[in-house]
Amino acid sequence: MNTQELLNKYNEWELKLSAYTLALSTMGFDSRTIAPTNGSAYRNKRNAFLVGEYFSIVNDEEILDVMKQLSMKEDLDEETKRAINYRLADI
């Protein structure tokens, strides 16, 4: 894959990750503030599902390979390199 294809995969992964993060944090906030307590079992089951999906996304072997390839590219801007190296250090 060329650099642009790798970047597209990485950016798609980042978007998906941020969408799950937003959903989970919103659900968490709602459960502590305004969400009806009668719906907690329903909400908790869906929350557990989303957490499992989030875990799968974060630990995807394909994206790890993409990030490793990108980290070796010389034609990346500094901000993207920093973000990728930060992610790789966290894994």
PDB file of C-alpha atoms in Angstrom:
ATOM      1  CA  MET A   1       0.000   0.000   0.000  1.00  0.00           C
ATOM      2  CA  ASN A   2       1.170   3.498  -0.667  1.00  0.00           C
ATOM      3  CA  THR A   3       1.277   6.221   1.960  1.00  0.00           C
ATOM      4  CA  GLN A   4      -2.110   7.707   1.048  1.00  0.00           C
ATOM      5  CA  GLU A   5      -3.863   4.331   1.255  1.00  0.00           C
ATOM      6  CA  LEU A   6      -2.275   3.679   4.644  1.00  0.00           C
ATOM      7  CA  LEU A   7      -3.312   7.139   5.830  1.00  0.00           C
ATOM      8  CA  ASN A   8      -6.878   6.552   4.652  1.00  0.00           C
ATOM      9  CA  LYS A   9      -7.041   3.306   6.647  1.00  0.00           C
ATOM     10  CA  TYR A  10      -5.553   5.009   9.702  1.00  0.00           C
ATOM     11  CA  ASN A  11      -7.951   7.973   9.471  1.00  0.00           C
ATOM     12  CA  GLU A  12     -10.938   5.653   9.052  1.00  0.00           C
ATOM     13  CA  TRP A  13      -9.803   3.763  12.161  1.00  0.00           C
ATOM     14  CA  GLU A  14      -9.421   7.018  14.121  1.00  0.00           C
ATOM     15  CA  LEU A  15     -12.931   8.101  13.072  1.00  0.00           C
ATOM     16  CA  LYS A  16     -14.452   4.797  14.136  1.00  0.00           C
ATOM     17  CA  LEU A  17     -12.579   4.897  17.434  1.00  0.00           C
ATOM     18  CA  SER A  18     -13.711   8.448  18.175  1.00  0.00           C
ATOM     19  CA  ALA A  19     -17.339   7.572  17.336  1.00  0.00           C
ATOM     20  CA  TYR A  20     -17.326   4.700  19.825  1.00  0.00           C
ATOM     21  CA  THR A  21     -15.602   6.893  22.413  1.00  0.00           C
ATOM     22  CA  LEU A  22     -18.278   9.564  22.001  1.00  0.00           C
ATOM     23  CA  ALA A  23     -21.107   7.036  22.261  1.00  0.00           C
ATOM     24  CA  LEU A  24     -19.648   5.380  25.349  1.00  0.00           C
ATOM     25  CA  SER A  25     -18.876   8.627  27.134  1.00  0.00           C
ATOM     26  CA  THR A  26     -22.342  10.010  26.354  1.00  0.00           C
ATOM     27  CA  MET A  27     -23.993   6.846  27.644  1.00  0.00           C
ATOM     28  CA  GLY A  28     -21.835   6.996  30.765  1.00  0.00           C
ATOM     29  CA  PHE A  29     -22.708  10.610  31.404  1.00  0.00           C
ATOM     30  CA  ASP A  30     -26.413   9.960  30.843  1.00  0.00           C
ATOM     31  CA  SER A  31     -26.412   6.974  33.188  1.00  0.00           C
ATOM     32  CA  ARG A  32     -24.968   9.151  35.961  1.00  0.00           C
ATOM     33  CA  THR A  33     -27.297  12.076  35.390  1.00  0.00           C
ATOM     34  CA  ILE A  34     -30.590  11.971  33.487  1.00  0.00           C
ATOM     35  CA  ALA A  35     -31.136   8.423  32.246  1.00  0.00           C
ATOM     36  CA  PRO A  36     -34.086   6.586  33.804  1.00  0.00           C
ATOM     37  CA  THR A  37     -32.981   3.955  36.323  1.00  0.00           C
ATOM     38  CA  ASN A  38     -35.570   1.499  35.014  1.00  0.00           C
ATOM     39  CA  GLY A  39     -33.600   1.273  31.777  1.00  0.00           C
ATOM     40  CA  SER A  40     -30.267   0.429  33.383  1.00  0.00           C
ATOM     41  CA  ALA A  41     -30.277  -3.290  32.492  1.00  0.00           C
ATOM     42  CA  TYR A  42     -31.056  -2.502  28.841  1.00  0.00           C
ATOM     43  CA  ARG A  43     -28.473   0.282  28.732  1.00  0.00           C
ATOM     44  CA  ASN A  44     -25.780  -1.778  30.480  1.00  0.00           C
ATOM     45  CA  LYS A  45     -26.154  -4.637  28.013  1.00  0.00           C
ATOM     46  CA  ARG A  46     -25.739  -2.268  25.063  1.00  0.00           C
ATOM     47  CA  ASN A  47     -22.861  -0.515  26.780  1.00  0.00           C
ATOM     48  CA  ALA A  48     -21.079  -3.843  27.313  1.00  0.00           C
ATOM     49  CA  PHE A  49     -21.521  -4.646  23.632  1.00  0.00           C
ATOM     50  CA  LEU A  50     -20.046  -1.294  22.592  1.00  0.00           C
ATOM     51  CA  VAL A  51     -17.111  -1.728  24.966  1.00  0.00           C
ATOM     52  CA  GLY A  52     -16.372  -5.103  23.372  1.00  0.00           C
ATOM     53  CA  GLU A  53     -16.504  -3.563  19.901  1.00  0.00           C
ATOM     54  CA  TYR A  54     -14.254  -0.711  21.042  1.00  0.00           C
ATOM     55  CA  PHE A  55     -11.744  -3.212  22.405  1.00  0.00           C
ATOM     56  CA  SER A  56     -11.739  -5.061  19.073  1.00  0.00           C
ATOM     57  CA  ILE A  57     -11.163  -1.829  17.168  1.00  0.00           C
ATOM     58  CA  VAL A  58      -8.307  -0.706  19.415  1.00  0.00           C
ATOM     59  CA  ASN A  59      -6.591  -4.096  19.215  1.00  0.00           C
ATOM     60  CA  ASP A  60      -7.058  -4.706  15.496  1.00  0.00           C
ATOM     61  CA  GLU A  61      -3.877  -6.349  14.161  1.00  0.00           C
ATOM     62  CA  GLU A  62      -4.391  -4.834  10.711  1.00  0.00           C
ATOM     63  CA  ILE A  63      -4.344  -1.260  12.027  1.00  0.00           C
ATOM     64  CA  LEU A  64      -1.279  -2.056  14.115  1.00  0.00           C
ATOM     65  CA  ASP A  65       0.487  -3.115  10.922  1.00  0.00           C
ATOM     66  CA  VAL A  66      -0.749   0.031   9.142  1.00  0.00           C
ATOM     67  CA  MET A  67       0.581   2.239  11.941  1.00  0.00           C
ATOM     68  CA  LYS A  68       3.948   0.459  11.924  1.00  0.00           C
ATOM     69  CA  GLN A  69       4.216   0.989   8.167  1.00  0.00           C
ATOM     70  CA  LEU A  70       3.225   4.635   8.516  1.00  0.00           C
ATOM     71  CA  SER A  71       5.728   5.233  11.299  1.00  0.00           C
ATOM     72  CA  MET A  72       8.511   4.364   8.842  1.00  0.00           C
ATOM     73  CA  LYS A  73       7.282   6.694   6.090  1.00  0.00           C
ATOM     74  CA  GLU A  74       9.392   9.785   5.516  1.00  0.00           C
ATOM     75  CA  ASP A  75       6.683  11.759   3.696  1.00  0.00           C
ATOM     76  CA  LEU A  76       4.304  12.191   6.659  1.00  0.00           C
ATOM     77  CA  ASP A  77       3.697  15.496   8.368  1.00  0.00           C
ATOM     78  CA  GLU A  78       5.008  15.843  11.923  1.00  0.00           C
ATOM     79  CA  GLU A  79       1.574  15.922  13.559  1.00  0.00           C
ATOM     80  CA  THR A  80       0.534  12.634  11.981  1.00  0.00           C
ATOM     81  CA  LYS A  81       3.860  11.002  12.845  1.00  0.00           C
ATOM     82  CA  ARG A  82       3.491  12.120  16.447  1.00  0.00           C
ATOM     83  CA  ALA A  83      -0.080  10.794  16.670  1.00  0.00           C
ATOM     84  CA  ILE A  84       0.914   7.431  15.220  1.00  0.00           C
ATOM     85  CA  ASN A  85       3.954   7.086  17.466  1.00  0.00           C
ATOM     86  CA  TYR A  86       1.792   7.997  20.457  1.00  0.00           C
ATOM     87  CA  ARG A  87      -0.700   5.278  19.522  1.00  0.00           C
ATOM     88  CA  LEU A  88       2.050   2.721  18.959  1.00  0.00           C
ATOM     89  CA  ALA A  89       3.623   3.494  22.343  1.00  0.00           C
ATOM     90  CA  ASP A  90       0.223   2.961  23.957  1.00  0.00           C
ATOM     91  CA  ILE A  91      -0.246  -0.512  22.456  1.00  0.00           C
TER      92      ILE A  91
END
